[in-house]
Amino acid sequence: MIVFSLEAHVELSADECGSSAHKDPSSSGPRPTSSFTQSPAARQPTSLEQLEEEEAKDSFDVDVSVTSPEKIGDGMNAYVAYKVSTRTSLNMFRSKTFFVRRRFSDFLGLYEKLSVKQSLHGCIVPPPPEKSVVGMTKVKVGMDDPSSVEFVERRRAALERYLQRVVSHPSLLQDPDVREFLEREDLPRAVNTQALSGAGFLKMINKASDAVNKMTIKMNESDTWFEDKFQEVENEEQQLRKLHAVVDSLVNHRKELCMNTAVFAKSMAMLGNSEDNTALSRALSQLAEVEDKMEQLHQEQAASDFFIFAELLADYIRMLGAVRGCFDQRMRAWQRWQEAQSTLQKKREAEAKLLWANKPDKLQQAKEEITEWEARVTQYERDFDRIGMTVRKEVLRFEKEKAKDFKSQIIKYLESMLQSEQRWFPEWLGYWALGIGKGKPCCVTTSDNSAHIVFQDT
Amino acid sequence: NLLCPGARCGANLCRLMSIRSVSVDLNNDASLLIDIPDALCERDKVKFTVHTKTTLSSFQKPEFSVPRQHEDFIWLHDTLVETEDYAGLIIPPAPPKPDFEGPREKMHKLGEGEATMTKEEYTKMKQELEAEYLAVFKKTVQVHEIFLQRLSSHPILNKDRNFQIFLEYDQDLSVRRKNAKEMFGGFFKNMVKSADEVLISGVKEVDDFFEQEKTFLLDYYSKIKDSTAKAEKMTRSHKNIADDYIRISSLMYQQKITRILIYTHIVVTMSFVSLQKVEGRVASDQELKLTELLRYYMRDIQAAKDLLYRRARALADYENSNKALDKARLKSKDIPQAEEHQQQCLQKFDKLSESGKKELTSFKGRRVVAFRKNLIEMAELEIKHAKVRSSIQLYYICFIMCTNELQYAWGICKILCEQI
């Protein structure tokens, strides 16, 4: 056994590590200028400072996990059921720990319900992972081959992250559909999930954008926060797509490396067999063994590349699409308000005309319509302001989550690389030691620029 | 020098050693020392400066240098192969032609893709390619040097007249090269092609030693050729990964991405830069040690096979001369000529067998020693990489987790990165 210790030459700071105190400068913009009466039901804070305080109070009272994929049924009607387990301290749930079985279309159904309701309020609803006909067909045929295993694992992990994002969102957690999803034993099957394939989701987002682009009246923003932020979001999405493409390439190259290393190891073993000098033959065979172990390490690294890094990027590309979506919702709300205002204007003009034409009963109707539309205008203006507030709050929250997520995932990624390196080192050390005729190394300590190795007495 | 004898000892693994591509076991006889201290790369042509230091009186001066091209080396090699007297020797394999095609193609592709990259990315990739160019250059110099050093350490070949001309003649050799081509043309190549058939068609082998050698070398050659190809693929994968890390680190460095990571971005970017540097190093060191080792011995074994071919041909000639003698005796015509011819063939064959046995035995010993040495050096390089990689990453992670002091992180990361 090799004991490997590395002395770090860094003074580890005793401070608590945390970066949540950093304020993103662009988010501390001016206070919302529109006035509205605070309805008792809505907990809308009036300032962004209050907003941050509220966020800090949120603690994670709900913990969900998605595990144990199981193939149910056979042939083309087969599907995979996942175990969704919840652990919570909140009283609104039926107990502290419980679990249910859900299939992929159930998750899509949840998303559909949430997006219909919540996006109207400007909420960023986390999007679920994409459908994959190819992937599922393979699984239906047989769940045992490596590509099916990888597909199911990828989906399971993505579904877990999806649910975790949903329950960590304070408003979504309160939604009865979410509770039902987590708790209810017999969930009615979701229909109409065709729209929610990867392509379908994108289509939905783009349709909303198109509607916004077709708007003839240009919005005059006194507060440039929304415009600037939207531009930022678009840019970021672009950057992430580029990065994701390269990470994808990294994943593929790493997989190739695995294959090439395995093939090379076999070739080395054969060369070792051909070699007639016994010592050299042994050396070559041992090299083949070391390379075999390297292949395993490369496999693990490939998994890290993919599950930690690539999927993180893929998730956030989808999330940024959702963020764009809620900006578009706000524009629609503005559009509704503007349209109502112009309708009101038309009604007033019509009333004026009727006044002049002296038709009393029609005049009464016109007056009623004016009242109705005045109320609508007020309502839509309120809605617009409220959506603006929500969008702002949501984006702030999203950015915080994103920063935390990226930081923790990238650290995890680098750590996984570090771990595999630490296993790489003893393999080569052992090989080298055997090559120079020493027994197995039994203790290695390194410091600064040198390493001290103690060998077993042969 | 790395380990003192005895069971318990310390070792300094992190010394930077200048990496020789293939350590070949040579008896460094000080009477004739040859090296290639520098070379010039002009477009496609590489001009090597061959420097000789000698105590032998057969040379005009004790120390001198001449410029030589790759084609001159090939001329020397082919001339030696064609020399009848050396038929029983293993002629060191000719150095391969300098091949800048790989990096050149990549440079071309890089130029085409310049518009789609950031300036950062482009600069980094260009630097990597320049390093690759340099590596190819370094490799080709070493391989040409080893060829000459093998010759100078061979007791018979180092006395060859053409070898001396190669080392000493201060005009260029193009006239001689042309003459040689006209004389030999493709003769040698044709011989090799048919030689394969001669060997495989199973000329009856009387000597156990050669029978075993034949079987061994044919089998070993095909296996080492296979290993070489697979090692090359493995090395290429490492290079691809290094290139990916370059692109990742330059994308992360851009403003919009780094906004996500706020204060940790510089540290994280440097992590990826270090990953890339190390992956790149692994690729090039692996190339130099492992792949080049396999390639070199593949060529060397081919040279040993050539010796077997020549001996097999001599055996075939001898058997034909026997048949001719029998025929002459039958016809009672030209018997003395046939007898003489038969004797000559027998002598030639015996001479080849005797020197061939010596050569193949010493070749085996040399091969085993050199292989072992290179494998150990390769293991040392891998250890160096792993250690450097882990310590760099450990430092980075410590910083990410424990401090937000931007200037510290930046400064120390820079220092650590330069250490690689």
PDB file of C-alpha atoms in Angstrom, chain A residues 118-355:
ATOM      1  CA  GLN A 118     -46.384  30.748 -13.216  1.00  0.00           C
ATOM      2  CA  SER A 119     -44.856  32.207 -16.289  1.00  0.00           C
ATOM      3  CA  LEU A 120     -47.753  34.603 -16.525  1.00  0.00           C
ATOM      4  CA  HIS A 121     -46.444  36.100 -13.299  1.00  0.00           C
ATOM      5  CA  GLY A 122     -42.925  36.415 -14.599  1.00  0.00           C
ATOM      6  CA  CYS A 123     -41.608  33.436 -12.749  1.00  0.00           C
ATOM      7  CA  ILE A 124     -38.607  31.612 -14.141  1.00  0.00           C
ATOM      8  CA  VAL A 125     -39.862  28.062 -14.362  1.00  0.00           C
ATOM      9  CA  PRO A 126     -36.963  25.612 -14.595  1.00  0.00           C
ATOM     10  CA  PRO A 127     -37.238  23.584 -17.797  1.00  0.00           C
ATOM     11  CA  PRO A 128     -37.123  19.794 -17.653  1.00  0.00           C
ATOM     12  CA  PRO A 129     -34.602  17.658 -19.549  1.00  0.00           C
ATOM     13  CA  GLU A 130     -35.362  16.971 -23.162  1.00  0.00           C
ATOM     14  CA  LYS A 131     -37.211  14.067 -24.654  1.00  0.00           C
ATOM     15  CA  SER A 132     -35.181  11.635 -26.662  1.00  0.00           C
ATOM     16  CA  VAL A 133     -36.839   9.137 -28.932  1.00  0.00           C
ATOM     17  CA  VAL A 134     -33.547   7.518 -29.870  1.00  0.00           C
ATOM     18  CA  GLY A 135     -32.441   7.149 -26.278  1.00  0.00           C
ATOM     19  CA  MET A 136     -35.735   5.733 -25.089  1.00  0.00           C
ATOM     20  CA  THR A 137     -36.022   3.261 -27.943  1.00  0.00           C
ATOM     21  CA  LYS A 138     -32.659   1.785 -26.998  1.00  0.00           C
ATOM     22  CA  VAL A 139     -33.800   1.483 -23.414  1.00  0.00           C
ATOM     23  CA  LYS A 140     -37.046  -0.164 -24.447  1.00  0.00           C
ATOM     24  CA  VAL A 141     -35.080  -2.757 -26.316  1.00  0.00           C
ATOM     25  CA  GLY A 142     -32.747  -3.496 -23.424  1.00  0.00           C
ATOM     26  CA  MET A 143     -31.536  -1.632 -20.403  1.00  0.00           C
ATOM     27  CA  ASP A 144     -28.282  -3.495 -20.001  1.00  0.00           C
ATOM     28  CA  ASP A 145     -25.921  -2.242 -22.668  1.00  0.00           C
ATOM     29  CA  PRO A 146     -23.564   0.579 -21.698  1.00  0.00           C
ATOM     30  CA  SER A 147     -25.125   3.260 -23.855  1.00  0.00           C
ATOM     31  CA  SER A 148     -28.575   2.593 -22.365  1.00  0.00           C
ATOM     32  CA  VAL A 149     -27.109   2.633 -18.883  1.00  0.00           C
ATOM     33  CA  GLU A 150     -25.473   5.963 -19.608  1.00  0.00           C
ATOM     34  CA  PHE A 151     -28.673   7.351 -21.070  1.00  0.00           C
ATOM     35  CA  VAL A 152     -30.769   6.359 -18.071  1.00  0.00           C
ATOM     36  CA  GLU A 153     -28.193   7.722 -15.631  1.00  0.00           C
ATOM     37  CA  ARG A 154     -27.979  10.982 -17.544  1.00  0.00           C
ATOM     38  CA  ARG A 155     -31.750  11.318 -17.461  1.00  0.00           C
ATOM     39  CA  ARG A 156     -32.019  10.402 -13.784  1.00  0.00           C
ATOM     40  CA  ALA A 157     -29.428  13.014 -12.830  1.00  0.00           C
ATOM     41  CA  ALA A 158     -31.099  15.647 -14.990  1.00  0.00           C
ATOM     42  CA  LEU A 159     -34.525  14.922 -13.493  1.00  0.00           C
ATOM     43  CA  GLU A 160     -33.061  15.207 -10.019  1.00  0.00           C
ATOM     44  CA  ARG A 161     -31.496  18.568 -10.748  1.00  0.00           C
ATOM     45  CA  TYR A 162     -34.778  19.692 -12.295  1.00  0.00           C
ATOM     46  CA  LEU A 163     -36.783  18.817  -9.206  1.00  0.00           C
ATOM     47  CA  GLN A 164     -34.209  20.341  -6.892  1.00  0.00           C
ATOM     48  CA  ARG A 165     -34.477  23.616  -8.771  1.00  0.00           C
ATOM     49  CA  VAL A 166     -38.267  23.498  -8.588  1.00  0.00           C
ATOM     50  CA  VAL A 167     -38.439  22.907  -4.836  1.00  0.00           C
ATOM     51  CA  SER A 168     -35.751  25.455  -4.045  1.00  0.00           C
ATOM     52  CA  HIS A 169     -37.880  28.128  -5.704  1.00  0.00           C
ATOM     53  CA  PRO A 170     -39.982  29.702  -2.941  1.00  0.00           C
ATOM     54  CA  SER A 171     -43.061  30.456  -5.091  1.00  0.00           C
ATOM     55  CA  LEU A 172     -43.057  27.188  -6.990  1.00  0.00           C
ATOM     56  CA  LEU A 173     -42.770  25.211  -3.803  1.00  0.00           C
ATOM     57  CA  GLN A 174     -46.101  26.703  -2.699  1.00  0.00           C
ATOM     58  CA  ASP A 175     -47.783  25.565  -5.889  1.00  0.00           C
ATOM     59  CA  PRO A 176     -50.276  22.725  -5.232  1.00  0.00           C
ATOM     60  CA  ASP A 177     -49.207  20.936  -8.413  1.00  0.00           C
ATOM     61  CA  VAL A 178     -45.710  20.564  -7.043  1.00  0.00           C
ATOM     62  CA  ARG A 179     -47.000  19.143  -3.814  1.00  0.00           C
ATOM     63  CA  GLU A 180     -49.220  16.766  -5.688  1.00  0.00           C
ATOM     64  CA  PHE A 181     -46.314  15.636  -7.814  1.00  0.00           C
ATOM     65  CA  LEU A 182     -44.188  14.860  -4.780  1.00  0.00           C
ATOM     66  CA  GLU A 183     -46.871  13.304  -2.633  1.00  0.00           C
ATOM     67  CA  ARG A 184     -49.750  11.791  -4.521  1.00  0.00           C
ATOM     68  CA  GLU A 185     -49.611   8.043  -4.988  1.00  0.00           C
ATOM     69  CA  ASP A 186     -51.675   7.827  -8.157  1.00  0.00           C
ATOM     70  CA  LEU A 187     -50.851  10.702 -10.379  1.00  0.00           C
ATOM     71  CA  PRO A 188     -53.126  10.991 -13.444  1.00  0.00           C
ATOM     72  CA  ARG A 189     -51.039  10.498 -16.573  1.00  0.00           C
ATOM     73  CA  ALA A 190     -49.966  13.641 -18.308  1.00  0.00           C
ATOM     74  CA  VAL A 191     -51.146  13.975 -21.856  1.00  0.00           C
ATOM     75  CA  ASN A 192     -50.055  16.448 -24.503  1.00  0.00           C
ATOM     76  CA  THR A 193     -46.420  16.201 -23.635  1.00  0.00           C
ATOM     77  CA  GLN A 194     -45.546  16.145 -27.334  1.00  0.00           C
ATOM     78  CA  ALA A 195     -45.083  19.855 -27.220  1.00  0.00           C
ATOM     79  CA  LEU A 196     -42.417  19.447 -24.631  1.00  0.00           C
ATOM     80  CA  SER A 197     -39.751  17.688 -26.649  1.00  0.00           C
ATOM     81  CA  GLY A 198     -36.556  19.661 -26.828  1.00  0.00           C
ATOM     82  CA  ALA A 199     -37.582  21.144 -30.131  1.00  0.00           C
ATOM     83  CA  GLY A 200     -41.047  21.858 -28.837  1.00  0.00           C
ATOM     84  CA  PHE A 201     -39.768  23.797 -25.868  1.00  0.00           C
ATOM     85  CA  LEU A 202     -37.539  25.938 -28.022  1.00  0.00           C
ATOM     86  CA  LYS A 203     -40.407  26.551 -30.405  1.00  0.00           C
ATOM     87  CA  MET A 204     -42.527  27.824 -27.540  1.00  0.00           C
ATOM     88  CA  ILE A 205     -39.860  30.262 -26.417  1.00  0.00           C
ATOM     89  CA  ASN A 206     -39.209  31.483 -29.913  1.00  0.00           C
ATOM     90  CA  LYS A 207     -42.888  31.923 -30.643  1.00  0.00           C
ATOM     91  CA  ALA A 208     -43.117  34.267 -27.684  1.00  0.00           C
ATOM     92  CA  SER A 209     -40.082  36.170 -28.919  1.00  0.00           C
ATOM     93  CA  ASP A 210     -41.553  36.476 -32.372  1.00  0.00           C
ATOM     94  CA  ALA A 211     -44.744  37.909 -30.957  1.00  0.00           C
ATOM     95  CA  VAL A 212     -42.692  40.442 -29.101  1.00  0.00           C
ATOM     96  CA  ASN A 213     -40.682  41.339 -32.167  1.00  0.00           C
ATOM     97  CA  LYS A 214     -43.804  41.887 -34.183  1.00  0.00           C
ATOM     98  CA  MET A 215     -44.937  44.535 -31.752  1.00  0.00           C
ATOM     99  CA  THR A 216     -45.396  47.788 -33.557  1.00  0.00           C
ATOM    100  CA  ILE A 217     -45.318  50.057 -30.556  1.00  0.00           C
ATOM    101  CA  LYS A 218     -41.819  50.214 -29.141  1.00  0.00           C
ATOM    102  CA  MET A 219     -41.640  50.199 -25.392  1.00  0.00           C
ATOM    103  CA  ASN A 220     -40.231  53.350 -23.902  1.00  0.00           C
ATOM    104  CA  GLU A 221     -38.399  52.277 -20.796  1.00  0.00           C
ATOM    105  CA  SER A 222     -37.500  54.885 -18.268  1.00  0.00           C
ATOM    106  CA  ASP A 223     -35.630  52.171 -16.501  1.00  0.00           C
ATOM    107  CA  THR A 224     -33.006  50.566 -18.755  1.00  0.00           C
ATOM    108  CA  TRP A 225     -32.495  47.666 -16.364  1.00  0.00           C
ATOM    109  CA  PHE A 226     -34.755  45.339 -18.340  1.00  0.00           C
ATOM    110  CA  GLU A 227     -33.255  46.098 -21.708  1.00  0.00           C
ATOM    111  CA  ASP A 228     -29.700  45.802 -20.435  1.00  0.00           C
ATOM    112  CA  LYS A 229     -30.407  42.626 -18.530  1.00  0.00           C
ATOM    113  CA  PHE A 230     -32.115  41.007 -21.513  1.00  0.00           C
ATOM    114  CA  GLN A 231     -29.115  41.771 -23.683  1.00  0.00           C
ATOM    115  CA  GLU A 232     -26.839  40.281 -21.044  1.00  0.00           C
ATOM    116  CA  VAL A 233     -28.927  37.135 -20.900  1.00  0.00           C
ATOM    117  CA  GLU A 234     -28.787  36.735 -24.668  1.00  0.00           C
ATOM    118  CA  ASN A 235     -25.016  37.205 -24.700  1.00  0.00           C
ATOM    119  CA  GLU A 236     -24.509  34.794 -21.867  1.00  0.00           C
ATOM    120  CA  GLU A 237     -26.596  32.171 -23.628  1.00  0.00           C
ATOM    121  CA  GLN A 238     -24.414  32.534 -26.695  1.00  0.00           C
ATOM    122  CA  GLN A 239     -21.232  32.208 -24.648  1.00  0.00           C
ATOM    123  CA  LEU A 240     -22.481  29.133 -22.882  1.00  0.00           C
ATOM    124  CA  ARG A 241     -23.421  27.500 -26.151  1.00  0.00           C
ATOM    125  CA  LYS A 242     -19.898  28.027 -27.431  1.00  0.00           C
ATOM    126  CA  LEU A 243     -18.411  26.679 -24.235  1.00  0.00           C
ATOM    127  CA  HIS A 244     -20.743  23.703 -24.285  1.00  0.00           C
ATOM    128  CA  ALA A 245     -19.657  22.854 -27.819  1.00  0.00           C
ATOM    129  CA  VAL A 246     -16.016  22.725 -26.739  1.00  0.00           C
ATOM    130  CA  VAL A 247     -16.777  20.710 -23.609  1.00  0.00           C
ATOM    131  CA  ASP A 248     -18.724  18.288 -25.803  1.00  0.00           C
ATOM    132  CA  SER A 249     -15.631  17.939 -27.938  1.00  0.00           C
ATOM    133  CA  LEU A 250     -13.591  17.318 -24.772  1.00  0.00           C
ATOM    134  CA  VAL A 251     -15.968  14.554 -23.716  1.00  0.00           C
ATOM    135  CA  ASN A 252     -15.632  12.857 -27.096  1.00  0.00           C
ATOM    136  CA  HIS A 253     -11.874  13.163 -27.154  1.00  0.00           C
ATOM    137  CA  ARG A 254     -11.665  11.739 -23.674  1.00  0.00           C
ATOM    138  CA  LYS A 255     -13.801   8.790 -24.735  1.00  0.00           C
ATOM    139  CA  GLU A 256     -11.486   8.281 -27.706  1.00  0.00           C
ATOM    140  CA  LEU A 257      -8.529   8.373 -25.347  1.00  0.00           C
ATOM    141  CA  CYS A 258     -10.140   5.615 -23.285  1.00  0.00           C
ATOM    142  CA  MET A 259     -10.587   3.462 -26.341  1.00  0.00           C
ATOM    143  CA  ASN A 260      -7.114   4.143 -27.691  1.00  0.00           C
ATOM    144  CA  THR A 261      -5.518   3.452 -24.326  1.00  0.00           C
ATOM    145  CA  ALA A 262      -7.347   0.127 -23.959  1.00  0.00           C
ATOM    146  CA  VAL A 263      -6.360  -0.911 -27.457  1.00  0.00           C
ATOM    147  CA  PHE A 264      -2.779   0.136 -26.833  1.00  0.00           C
ATOM    148  CA  ALA A 265      -2.652  -1.824 -23.567  1.00  0.00           C
ATOM    149  CA  LYS A 266      -3.731  -4.985 -25.386  1.00  0.00           C
ATOM    150  CA  SER A 267      -1.130  -4.392 -28.064  1.00  0.00           C
ATOM    151  CA  MET A 268       1.565  -3.935 -25.422  1.00  0.00           C
ATOM    152  CA  ALA A 269       0.507  -7.180 -23.751  1.00  0.00           C
ATOM    153  CA  MET A 270       0.881  -9.012 -27.048  1.00  0.00           C
ATOM    154  CA  LEU A 271       4.276  -7.446 -27.608  1.00  0.00           C
ATOM    155  CA  GLY A 272       5.277  -8.572 -24.142  1.00  0.00           C
ATOM    156  CA  ASN A 273       4.271 -12.122 -25.033  1.00  0.00           C
ATOM    157  CA  SER A 274       6.397 -12.028 -28.174  1.00  0.00           C
ATOM    158  CA  GLU A 275       9.444 -10.753 -26.369  1.00  0.00           C
ATOM    159  CA  ASP A 276      11.875 -13.532 -25.668  1.00  0.00           C
ATOM    160  CA  ASN A 277      13.937 -11.781 -23.035  1.00  0.00           C
ATOM    161  CA  THR A 278      12.077 -12.623 -19.834  1.00  0.00           C
ATOM    162  CA  ALA A 279      12.824  -9.417 -17.915  1.00  0.00           C
ATOM    163  CA  LEU A 280      11.823  -7.176 -20.794  1.00  0.00           C
ATOM    164  CA  SER A 281       8.798  -9.322 -21.469  1.00  0.00           C
ATOM    165  CA  ARG A 282       7.671  -8.796 -17.906  1.00  0.00           C
ATOM    166  CA  ALA A 283       8.316  -5.051 -18.158  1.00  0.00           C
ATOM    167  CA  LEU A 284       6.170  -4.777 -21.257  1.00  0.00           C
ATOM    168  CA  SER A 285       3.359  -6.816 -19.728  1.00  0.00           C
ATOM    169  CA  GLN A 286       3.419  -4.647 -16.654  1.00  0.00           C
ATOM    170  CA  LEU A 287       3.293  -1.538 -18.794  1.00  0.00           C
ATOM    171  CA  ALA A 288       0.195  -3.016 -20.390  1.00  0.00           C
ATOM    172  CA  GLU A 289      -1.350  -3.403 -16.927  1.00  0.00           C
ATOM    173  CA  VAL A 290      -0.541   0.154 -15.971  1.00  0.00           C
ATOM    174  CA  GLU A 291      -2.063   1.434 -19.189  1.00  0.00           C
ATOM    175  CA  ASP A 292      -5.169  -0.634 -18.451  1.00  0.00           C
ATOM    176  CA  LYS A 293      -5.516   1.168 -15.139  1.00  0.00           C
ATOM    177  CA  MET A 294      -4.971   4.476 -16.936  1.00  0.00           C
ATOM    178  CA  GLU A 295      -7.899   3.586 -19.146  1.00  0.00           C
ATOM    179  CA  GLN A 296     -10.106   3.191 -16.095  1.00  0.00           C
ATOM    180  CA  LEU A 297      -9.001   6.576 -14.835  1.00  0.00           C
ATOM    181  CA  HIS A 298      -9.724   8.110 -18.200  1.00  0.00           C
ATOM    182  CA  GLN A 299     -13.223   6.585 -18.099  1.00  0.00           C
ATOM    183  CA  GLU A 300     -13.894   8.203 -14.770  1.00  0.00           C
ATOM    184  CA  GLN A 301     -12.594  11.490 -16.006  1.00  0.00           C
ATOM    185  CA  ALA A 302     -14.836  11.243 -19.051  1.00  0.00           C
ATOM    186  CA  ALA A 303     -17.792  10.749 -16.739  1.00  0.00           C
ATOM    187  CA  SER A 304     -16.776  13.845 -14.750  1.00  0.00           C
ATOM    188  CA  ASP A 305     -16.317  15.838 -17.928  1.00  0.00           C
ATOM    189  CA  PHE A 306     -19.788  14.951 -18.895  1.00  0.00           C
ATOM    190  CA  PHE A 307     -21.896  14.748 -15.780  1.00  0.00           C
ATOM    191  CA  ILE A 308     -20.312  17.609 -13.893  1.00  0.00           C
ATOM    192  CA  PHE A 309     -19.233  20.023 -16.554  1.00  0.00           C
ATOM    193  CA  ALA A 310     -21.156  19.448 -19.794  1.00  0.00           C
ATOM    194  CA  GLU A 311     -24.524  18.890 -18.155  1.00  0.00           C
ATOM    195  CA  LEU A 312     -24.070  22.011 -16.038  1.00  0.00           C
ATOM    196  CA  LEU A 313     -23.678  24.037 -19.202  1.00  0.00           C
ATOM    197  CA  ALA A 314     -26.586  22.314 -20.920  1.00  0.00           C
ATOM    198  CA  ASP A 315     -28.838  22.994 -17.923  1.00  0.00           C
ATOM    199  CA  TYR A 316     -27.993  26.673 -17.860  1.00  0.00           C
ATOM    200  CA  ILE A 317     -28.450  27.099 -21.584  1.00  0.00           C
ATOM    201  CA  ARG A 318     -31.991  25.797 -21.091  1.00  0.00           C
ATOM    202  CA  MET A 319     -32.473  27.970 -18.007  1.00  0.00           C
ATOM    203  CA  LEU A 320     -31.368  31.078 -19.866  1.00  0.00           C
ATOM    204  CA  GLY A 321     -34.011  30.247 -22.445  1.00  0.00           C
ATOM    205  CA  ALA A 322     -36.555  30.214 -19.634  1.00  0.00           C
ATOM    206  CA  VAL A 323     -35.239  33.563 -18.385  1.00  0.00           C
ATOM    207  CA  ARG A 324     -35.691  35.043 -21.821  1.00  0.00           C
ATOM    208  CA  GLY A 325     -39.188  33.625 -21.755  1.00  0.00           C
ATOM    209  CA  CYS A 326     -40.147  35.529 -18.650  1.00  0.00           C
ATOM    210  CA  PHE A 327     -38.831  38.790 -20.080  1.00  0.00           C
ATOM    211  CA  ASP A 328     -41.095  38.140 -23.022  1.00  0.00           C
ATOM    212  CA  GLN A 329     -44.022  37.565 -20.681  1.00  0.00           C
ATOM    213  CA  ARG A 330     -43.437  41.014 -19.245  1.00  0.00           C
ATOM    214  CA  MET A 331     -43.499  42.491 -22.733  1.00  0.00           C
ATOM    215  CA  ARG A 332     -46.773  40.748 -23.429  1.00  0.00           C
ATOM    216  CA  ALA A 333     -48.199  42.186 -20.266  1.00  0.00           C
ATOM    217  CA  TRP A 334     -47.102  45.633 -21.383  1.00  0.00           C
ATOM    218  CA  GLN A 335     -48.670  44.979 -24.765  1.00  0.00           C
ATOM    219  CA  ARG A 336     -51.971  44.013 -23.158  1.00  0.00           C
ATOM    220  CA  TRP A 337     -51.937  47.197 -21.129  1.00  0.00           C
ATOM    221  CA  GLN A 338     -51.179  49.329 -24.177  1.00  0.00           C
ATOM    222  CA  GLU A 339     -53.868  47.647 -26.210  1.00  0.00           C
ATOM    223  CA  ALA A 340     -56.380  48.174 -23.411  1.00  0.00           C
ATOM    224  CA  GLN A 341     -55.417  51.832 -23.270  1.00  0.00           C
ATOM    225  CA  SER A 342     -55.953  52.276 -26.978  1.00  0.00           C
ATOM    226  CA  THR A 343     -59.289  50.457 -26.768  1.00  0.00           C
ATOM    227  CA  LEU A 344     -60.276  52.803 -23.918  1.00  0.00           C
ATOM    228  CA  GLN A 345     -59.293  55.741 -26.042  1.00  0.00           C
ATOM    229  CA  LYS A 346     -61.461  54.464 -28.884  1.00  0.00           C
ATOM    230  CA  LYS A 347     -64.399  54.006 -26.521  1.00  0.00           C
ATOM    231  CA  ARG A 348     -64.006  57.559 -25.305  1.00  0.00           C
ATOM    232  CA  GLU A 349     -63.952  58.845 -28.838  1.00  0.00           C
ATOM    233  CA  ALA A 350     -67.050  56.781 -29.567  1.00  0.00           C
ATOM    234  CA  GLU A 351     -68.744  58.282 -26.506  1.00  0.00           C
ATOM    235  CA  ALA A 352     -67.908  61.773 -27.627  1.00  0.00           C
ATOM    236  CA  LYS A 353     -69.407  61.041 -31.007  1.00  0.00           C
ATOM    237  CA  LEU A 354     -72.568  59.663 -29.410  1.00  0.00           C
ATOM    238  CA  LEU A 355     -72.835  62.728 -27.171  1.00  0.00           C
TER     239      LEU A 355
END
